[in-house]
Amino acid sequence: MALSKKTVWPVLLLMLALFLTACAGGSDSSEGESNPEGTTGTGEEAQGGDLILAVLSDASSLDPHGANDVPSSVVQENIFETLVQTDENSEIIPGLAESWEAIDELTWSFKLQEGVTFHDGEAFNAEAVKMNLDRIRDEELGSPRANLFAMITNVEVVDEYEVEITTEYPFSPLLSHLSHNSGGMISPASIEADYEAIANGGDPFSVVSENPIGTGYFKFESWNAGSEIRLVKNEDYWDDPANVDSVTFRVVPDSQVRAADLETGNVHIIDPVQPNEVARIENSGVASVLRTPSSSLAYLGFNVQKEPFDDPLVRRAISYAIDREAIISGIYEDYAIPAIGPLAPGIFGYTDDIDTIEYNMDEARSLLAEAGMEEGFTTTIWTNDNPQRQAIAVLVQEALAQLNIEASIEVLEFGAYLDQTAAGEHDMFILGYSNPTGDADYQMYGLFHTEQIGNPGNRSFYSNPEVDALLDEGRRATDPEEREEIYAEVAQLLTNDAPMAFLLHQEYLNGVADTVSGFDIDAAGIYKLKDVSISQ
């Protein structure tokens, strides 16, 4: 898809209005203060029923060790469980581990829940925990989530229901990392089958992805790629069971269709709702919008290994040319705040005490001239099947035209988009990155450490030894104030280097039928479906 750079502002507004609004629906958002109306159903609650969600994008993998995207995580969350969890206040609570204690600064002991079985009947025990944590750290396997557990040096089985985890250095956010869905426990039989398939020339993670088997309150039933994923209630679940009989994740890329399906009762929940659709859904009489503060960052990334983006002056120039307030008001209708760095307010390590890049076309022109690029150049902006990102691309395209930079826009299917940006085939790209752990390490390490280049998260292919050393130090430091100072220093270095243009932190907006109660979503965009009920 290529869009002309000659569109003027009034025409752009008209195009966005037509693009994001239609009599039958709207478009696609992905993020959002909790609206009580979005979580309260009407009528008498009943057990059972098929909960249907209409979502923008399909999962890329159902193996929690093999994917690094939210569309995959929201499904995995319901099949697999972690040793510990977080509650609505981001406090650590028991999961598959009923209790834990720090034996010393490097060693943690976890007592496991007894009587838990995987969906295939395999026993959950300390051996299963060891097999899972060893697998995700297996360098030959190459999990994109390995960095979350790279500090673990040993997992020891103490007895059937006790395991000890030893880390290379004191690591403050260990429990938060263990709560991440990538630490989901997979059936040992599935892991063995996956390794066997690899030995016979198969792709890593493929066996588990095609038939994911965890301990969760829902079990996998089917996956019609590009169409829908269906889960069914785990009748043998070890804890309080889910309320509904099944959950269907229906892939509906067209926002107009999603909104119409919600209004006509064909689906119960839609994700995302476009900001301009909020009033319409709230006034529909059959549904409301759940708004949730987001830890997510929306950004314009540069492939810093490609010319001219290997020059930080060029990257900073482009970042200065982007009017974030225009994006937030014109596309997100103010359901977002500007990003001054990679972290959202409320994330540990966030600071606003840094020099920031704000909209300034004169500074942009000056920096391009300093880089010897005042005549401009030709490039591409990649985005995926999220219309809001496509609309951002249009605004960026228009801004760059004022700098003599001719940028064509290419729209890729989400799976191909992830694959090709991981391979470094792009120039510029628009993407997001959420923070489910609430700690700076997760986002900063994943996006900017040299070891995370490619699929693990560093799709800018950014490498700075000083940043690497600080991020490594941030992982090892135990004093909170020291860690905050480290991440503030990293934030300033990132402003100077500009491997990406930080755009905004959006709210999650979900359309929820009034017949649904108990639905929630966390700051990382992960659905909470266990307690959902559908009233009759």
XYZ file of C-alpha atoms in Angstrom:
536
model
C 0.000 0.000 0.000
C 1.479 3.356 -0.992
C -0.005 6.724 -0.005
C 0.953 10.017 -1.622
C 3.025 12.433 0.359
C 1.256 15.381 -1.246
C -1.931 15.170 0.830
C -2.668 18.482 2.513
C -4.050 18.787 6.023
C -7.763 19.322 5.226
C -7.755 16.369 2.865
C -5.952 14.291 5.482
C -8.630 15.115 8.050
C -11.338 14.111 5.593
C -9.529 10.867 4.772
C -9.112 10.027 8.456
C -12.753 10.783 9.121
C -13.833 8.463 6.341
C -11.260 5.877 7.367
C -12.055 5.881 11.078
C -15.810 6.432 10.883
C -18.644 4.725 9.068
C -22.361 4.372 9.626
C -21.909 0.720 10.516
C -18.812 1.018 12.687
C -15.442 2.675 13.089
C -11.882 1.418 13.248
C -9.210 -0.091 15.382
C -7.577 0.986 18.594
C -5.774 -1.110 21.111
C -5.478 0.514 24.467
C -7.270 2.457 27.842
C -9.381 4.174 33.723
C -11.696 1.385 34.366
C -15.327 1.993 33.420
C -17.648 0.157 35.836
C -20.317 -0.035 33.145
C -17.936 -2.106 31.081
C -17.748 -4.802 33.740
C -21.337 -5.011 34.924
C -23.817 -7.159 33.085
C -27.597 -6.849 33.115
C -30.090 -9.520 33.928
C -29.478 -12.726 35.887
C -25.972 -14.131 35.669
C -25.744 -17.695 34.477
C -23.032 -20.289 34.247
C -22.077 -21.538 30.827
C -22.328 -20.171 27.322
C -19.775 -19.392 24.631
C -17.956 -16.121 25.186
C -17.080 -14.617 21.805
C -14.397 -11.973 21.382
C -13.842 -10.173 18.082
C -10.174 -9.188 17.908
C -8.043 -7.315 15.397
C -5.176 -9.770 14.940
C -4.583 -13.496 15.117
C -2.006 -15.043 17.428
C 1.412 -15.794 15.988
C 2.098 -18.720 18.327
C 0.312 -20.446 21.205
C 3.598 -21.544 22.773
C 4.262 -19.107 25.658
C 8.006 -19.631 25.187
C 7.817 -18.957 21.470
C 5.943 -15.675 20.975
C 6.503 -12.041 21.871
C 3.240 -10.298 20.959
C 0.007 -9.361 22.717
C -2.404 -11.165 20.329
C -0.641 -14.413 21.250
C -0.375 -13.617 24.960
C -4.096 -12.927 25.432
C -4.873 -16.482 24.322
C -1.957 -18.174 26.099
C -2.976 -16.504 29.372
C -6.074 -18.698 29.551
C -4.357 -22.011 28.765
C -1.172 -21.757 30.810
C -0.460 -20.706 34.376
C 2.611 -19.258 36.059
C 4.223 -19.896 39.440
C 3.030 -16.540 40.742
C 0.497 -13.983 39.544
C -0.230 -10.294 40.045
C -3.476 -8.889 41.404
C -5.301 -5.726 40.385
C -2.827 -3.686 42.470
C 0.183 -5.339 40.784
C 0.974 -7.205 44.007
C 2.451 -10.712 43.698
C 0.007 -13.457 44.706
C 0.158 -17.273 44.578
C -0.288 -19.129 41.317
C 1.005 -22.645 40.754
C 3.307 -21.905 43.696
C 1.372 -21.662 46.945
C 4.243 -19.935 48.775
C 7.839 -18.803 48.339
C 10.728 -17.381 50.306
C 14.157 -15.925 49.678
C 16.735 -18.284 51.186
C 19.534 -15.842 50.463
C 20.114 -13.007 47.998
C 20.566 -15.469 45.120
C 18.235 -18.345 45.992
C 14.457 -18.609 46.119
C 12.414 -21.578 47.312
C 8.939 -22.237 45.904
C 6.374 -24.610 47.434
C 4.063 -25.851 44.704
C 0.353 -26.492 44.659
C -0.356 -30.214 45.032
C -2.859 -32.199 42.994
C -2.568 -30.065 39.855
C -2.562 -31.825 36.496
C -1.980 -30.659 32.954
C -4.774 -30.925 30.392
C -3.252 -34.188 29.107
C -3.226 -35.767 32.584
C 0.481 -35.202 33.202
C 1.322 -34.258 36.797
C 2.413 -30.745 37.641
C 5.377 -30.939 40.005
C 8.907 -29.652 40.572
C 10.260 -31.681 37.652
C 7.786 -29.923 35.347
C 8.901 -26.514 36.630
C 12.542 -27.377 36.036
C 11.823 -28.646 32.515
C 9.965 -25.446 31.619
C 12.516 -23.000 33.026
C 15.370 -24.956 31.469
C 13.584 -24.922 28.114
C 12.928 -21.202 27.954
C 16.625 -20.571 28.774
C 17.871 -23.083 26.190
C 20.105 -21.004 23.914
C 19.817 -23.520 21.075
C 16.031 -23.192 21.160
C 16.246 -19.393 20.956
C 13.134 -18.311 22.834
C 12.293 -14.622 22.235
C 11.395 -14.507 25.945
C 14.693 -15.927 27.227
C 15.919 -12.550 28.495
C 13.242 -12.590 31.190
C 14.889 -15.608 32.780
C 18.518 -15.231 31.677
C 19.629 -14.362 35.215
C 18.590 -17.852 36.418
C 21.608 -20.148 36.659
C 20.049 -23.241 38.193
C 16.669 -24.801 38.879
C 16.890 -27.559 41.487
C 14.222 -30.103 42.337
C 14.174 -30.342 46.158
C 11.278 -32.784 46.316
C 8.098 -33.433 44.351
C 6.499 -30.120 45.293
C 9.424 -27.866 46.096
C 11.849 -26.200 43.711
C 14.748 -23.833 44.272
C 15.740 -21.173 41.752
C 19.232 -19.690 41.851
C 20.175 -16.487 40.042
C 23.571 -15.258 38.885
C 23.119 -12.027 40.829
C 20.466 -10.542 43.126
C 17.577 -9.702 40.831
C 14.842 -7.571 42.352
C 12.086 -8.130 39.745
C 12.410 -11.953 39.675
C 8.889 -12.572 41.005
C 7.464 -10.094 38.491
C 9.253 -11.935 35.694
C 7.927 -15.278 36.941
C 4.400 -13.818 36.784
C 4.815 -13.034 33.085
C 2.811 -15.302 30.798
C 6.015 -16.479 29.098
C 6.698 -18.365 32.337
C 3.556 -20.400 31.697
C 3.991 -24.069 32.584
C 3.741 -26.440 29.590
C 3.058 -30.173 29.817
C 6.378 -32.079 30.006
C 5.080 -34.493 27.368
C 4.537 -31.550 24.999
C 8.034 -30.243 25.624
C 9.540 -33.644 24.908
C 7.490 -33.930 21.703
C 8.665 -30.487 20.611
C 12.324 -31.387 21.149
C 11.790 -34.630 19.251
C 10.264 -32.715 16.337
C 13.234 -30.333 16.295
C 15.632 -33.290 16.199
C 13.769 -34.506 13.112
C 14.063 -31.147 11.359
C 10.910 -29.486 12.656
C 10.555 -25.861 13.686
C 11.079 -24.949 17.357
C 7.874 -24.245 19.288
C 5.662 -25.692 16.517
C 4.416 -28.758 18.398
C 3.374 -26.822 21.487
C 1.874 -24.029 19.393
C -0.305 -26.425 17.407
C -1.563 -28.217 20.522
C -0.907 -26.094 23.618
C -1.319 -28.018 26.869
C -1.167 -26.203 30.197
C -2.882 -26.337 33.589
C -5.237 -23.398 33.031
C -8.970 -23.010 33.485
C -9.479 -23.307 29.720
C -8.209 -26.012 27.382
C -7.280 -25.627 23.743
C -9.783 -27.057 21.256
C -8.991 -25.676 17.783
C -7.225 -23.006 15.774
C -8.278 -22.021 12.280
C -5.376 -19.714 11.412
C -6.525 -16.238 10.419
C -10.087 -17.010 11.461
C -10.597 -18.121 15.073
C -9.180 -19.865 18.135
C -11.514 -21.835 20.367
C -10.957 -22.831 24.002
C -13.204 -24.957 26.214
C -13.676 -25.041 29.961
C -11.293 -27.256 31.920
C -13.743 -29.330 33.951
C -10.875 -30.778 35.994
C -9.318 -27.451 36.930
C -7.581 -27.557 40.313
C -8.986 -24.237 41.561
C -12.321 -22.461 41.116
C -13.404 -23.164 37.533
C -14.244 -20.658 34.831
C -17.872 -19.568 34.486
C -18.375 -19.922 30.736
C -18.251 -23.197 28.810
C -15.998 -21.928 26.038
C -14.217 -18.915 24.612
C -13.889 -18.081 20.934
C -11.334 -15.529 19.737
C -12.701 -14.496 16.352
C -10.303 -12.582 14.089
C -12.173 -9.597 12.654
C -9.759 -7.072 11.088
C -12.508 -4.646 10.031
C -13.511 -2.312 12.855
C -16.878 -1.597 11.265
C -17.719 -5.281 11.336
C -16.551 -5.667 14.937
C -18.711 -2.759 16.113
C -21.733 -4.018 14.191
C -21.264 -7.523 15.607
C -21.233 -6.101 19.137
C -24.382 -4.056 18.554
C -26.260 -6.980 17.023
C -25.217 -9.432 19.721
C -23.052 -11.618 17.494
C -20.072 -11.084 19.813
C -19.715 -10.163 23.475
C -16.427 -8.253 23.526
C -14.520 -6.346 20.851
C -10.881 -5.332 20.906
C -9.963 -2.693 20.023
C -12.559 0.084 19.927
C -11.519 3.180 18.011
C -11.678 6.377 20.098
C -14.260 7.886 17.750
C -16.497 4.858 18.363
C -16.700 5.328 22.146
C -19.759 7.618 22.212
C -21.599 5.462 19.704
C -21.076 2.271 21.718
C -21.905 3.979 25.019
C -25.177 5.217 23.488
C -26.049 1.911 21.831
C -28.138 0.666 24.731
C -26.554 -2.794 24.468
C -22.886 -2.271 25.295
C -20.360 0.045 26.926
C -16.659 0.792 26.691
C -14.147 -0.403 29.244
C -11.249 2.080 29.515
C -7.992 0.856 31.058
C -4.765 2.792 31.666
C -2.016 1.292 29.564
C 1.640 0.541 30.144
C 2.045 0.296 26.391
C 4.341 2.445 24.276
C 3.520 3.315 20.663
C 6.650 4.220 18.724
C 8.178 4.886 15.324
C 11.280 2.742 15.097
C 14.319 3.156 12.859
C 16.509 0.387 11.519
C 19.721 1.951 12.780
C 21.864 -0.440 10.743
C 20.580 1.033 7.475
C 21.573 4.333 5.928
C 20.693 7.091 6.614
C 19.207 5.880 9.901
C 22.653 4.894 11.133
C 23.113 8.621 11.805
C 21.517 9.773 15.099
C 21.182 13.285 13.661
C 18.756 11.946 11.036
C 16.843 9.970 13.638
C 16.569 12.972 15.946
C 15.468 15.174 13.057
C 12.596 12.844 12.235
C 11.623 12.593 15.887
C 11.479 16.408 16.118
C 9.278 16.504 13.008
C 6.480 14.443 14.597
C 3.623 16.363 16.195
C 2.553 13.973 18.952
C -0.270 16.199 20.148
C -1.758 16.183 16.636
C -1.626 12.379 16.616
C -3.223 12.131 20.057
C -6.025 14.612 19.331
C -6.614 13.758 15.674
C -6.388 9.966 15.782
C -6.835 8.975 19.438
C -9.290 11.734 20.414
C -7.208 12.349 23.543
C -7.443 8.757 24.820
C -3.657 8.837 25.166
C -0.784 10.871 26.587
C 2.496 11.865 24.897
C 5.487 9.620 25.478
C 8.721 11.308 26.555
C 10.608 8.011 26.721
C 9.909 4.277 26.588
C 8.215 4.045 30.005
C 4.672 5.057 30.899
C 3.994 6.930 34.154
C 3.575 4.451 36.992
C 6.209 2.030 35.704
C 9.157 1.642 38.079
C 12.051 3.625 36.638
C 9.903 6.252 34.900
C 11.174 9.813 35.108
C 10.218 13.087 33.472
C 13.474 14.714 34.612
C 15.195 14.337 31.231
C 15.633 16.435 28.121
C 12.887 15.440 25.718
C 12.249 15.736 22.006
C 9.157 17.790 21.232
C 7.675 18.929 17.939
C 9.989 21.479 16.304
C 10.306 21.584 12.511
C 13.049 24.213 12.606
C 15.188 21.957 14.778
C 14.394 19.043 12.470
C 15.616 20.977 9.421
C 18.723 22.116 11.257
C 19.665 18.574 12.282
C 19.126 17.244 8.752
C 21.359 19.983 7.395
C 24.003 19.118 9.977
C 23.795 15.522 8.796
C 24.212 16.655 5.180
C 20.732 15.412 4.287
C 18.939 18.731 3.678
C 18.046 17.559 0.167
C 16.148 14.669 1.703
C 15.963 11.037 0.658
C 13.499 8.261 -0.215
C 12.442 5.664 2.343
C 9.567 3.496 3.571
C 7.372 3.379 6.661
C 6.113 -0.092 7.548
C 3.001 -0.728 9.579
C 0.569 -3.579 10.091
C -3.173 -4.153 9.912
C -3.958 -1.698 12.710
C -5.713 1.322 11.126
C -4.570 3.680 13.877
C -0.963 2.855 13.101
C -1.745 3.353 9.428
C -3.192 6.774 10.258
C -0.045 7.633 12.234
C 1.993 6.620 9.199
C 0.059 9.119 7.082
C 0.776 11.953 9.513
C 4.454 11.028 9.689
C 4.574 10.812 5.893
C 3.169 14.340 5.621
C 5.636 15.682 8.180
C 8.607 14.099 6.426
C 7.511 15.601 3.099
C 8.221 19.012 4.632
C 11.820 17.847 5.094
C 12.134 16.651 1.481
C 11.910 13.045 2.699
C 9.703 10.971 0.422
C 8.282 8.093 2.455
C 5.992 5.443 1.033
C 3.779 3.445 3.402
C 3.702 -0.332 3.284
C 1.045 -2.280 5.200
C 1.815 -5.890 6.125
C -0.236 -8.665 7.697
C 0.678 -8.829 11.392
C 2.504 -12.172 11.335
C 4.571 -11.218 8.292
C 5.200 -7.810 9.846
C 6.706 -9.382 12.959
C 8.815 -11.816 10.943
C 10.221 -9.223 8.564
C 10.961 -6.550 11.167
C 12.687 -9.232 13.254
C 14.826 -9.990 10.196
C 15.760 -6.316 9.728
C 14.162 -5.894 6.306
C 12.566 -2.547 7.157
C 13.585 1.118 7.154
C 11.110 2.709 9.575
C 8.237 0.939 11.314
C 5.368 1.671 13.706
C 4.743 -0.736 16.565
C 3.906 -0.957 20.277
C 5.454 -2.583 23.333
C 3.605 -3.192 26.603
C 5.033 -3.700 30.085
C 3.325 -6.498 32.039
C 5.903 -6.600 34.848
C 5.686 -2.912 35.814
C 9.485 -2.632 35.910
C 11.810 -0.639 33.652
C 14.012 -3.683 33.062
C 11.339 -5.434 31.019
C 10.788 -2.661 28.508
C 14.233 -1.082 28.340
C 16.169 -4.342 28.201
C 13.799 -5.853 25.662
C 13.763 -2.861 23.339
C 17.353 -1.622 23.533
C 19.850 -4.238 24.721
C 22.134 -5.614 22.017
C 21.313 -9.196 23.018
C 17.640 -8.543 22.216
C 18.132 -7.533 18.579
C 15.483 -9.021 16.301
C 12.582 -11.180 17.445
C 13.102 -10.711 21.215
C 12.109 -7.043 20.843
C 14.971 -4.833 19.634
C 13.660 -4.370 16.097
C 15.556 -1.091 15.799
C 18.766 -3.174 15.734
C 20.166 -0.653 18.200
C 23.462 -1.411 19.926
C 25.178 0.916 22.360
C 27.779 -0.585 24.754
C 27.126 2.158 27.314
C 23.394 1.443 27.301
C 24.055 -2.314 27.495
C 26.320 -1.855 30.519
C 23.770 0.335 32.312
C 20.926 -2.093 31.595
C 23.038 -4.965 32.912
C 23.823 -2.874 35.991
C 20.125 -2.092 36.452
C 19.401 -5.805 36.586
C 22.048 -6.392 39.247
C 21.367 -3.391 41.489
C 19.207 -4.051 44.535
C 18.736 -0.525 45.877
C 15.574 1.008 44.324
C 17.009 4.535 44.242
C 20.144 3.316 42.513
C 18.050 1.487 39.931
C 15.938 4.596 39.299
C 19.093 6.644 38.684
C 20.369 4.029 36.239
C 17.169 3.992 34.208
C 17.011 7.796 34.175
C 20.521 7.812 32.708
C 19.476 5.261 30.094
C 16.422 7.345 29.218
C 18.613 10.368 28.537
C 21.019 8.347 26.390
C 18.067 7.058 24.383
C 16.837 10.604 23.840
C 20.258 11.516 22.499
C 20.602 8.426 20.288
C 16.921 8.348 19.213
C 16.754 4.704 18.044
C 13.027 5.344 17.934
C 10.611 8.242 18.163
C 8.563 7.780 21.326
C 4.981 8.650 20.405
C 2.336 7.984 23.031
C 0.839 5.796 25.749
C -2.687 4.908 24.689
C -5.651 3.776 26.764
C -7.030 0.316 26.072
C -10.597 0.610 24.811
C -12.759 -2.513 24.774
C -16.385 -2.802 23.789
C -18.278 -5.009 26.248
C -21.883 -6.179 25.867
C -24.181 -5.356 28.765
C -24.880 -9.082 29.106
C -21.246 -9.622 30.180
C -19.928 -9.230 33.715
C -16.550 -9.922 35.259
C -14.428 -8.943 32.259
C -11.220 -7.051 32.940
C -7.962 -6.240 31.185
C -4.609 -5.366 32.731
C -2.192 -2.537 31.940
C -0.360 -4.767 29.466
C -3.518 -5.497 27.471
C -4.031 -9.064 28.734
C -7.649 -10.188 29.143
C -8.930 -11.653 32.404
C -11.586 -14.184 31.391
C -11.801 -16.648 34.287
C -14.562 -14.756 36.138
C -16.544 -13.638 33.100
C -20.247 -14.531 33.062
C -22.920 -14.052 30.430
C -26.405 -13.127 31.626
C -29.450 -14.594 29.937
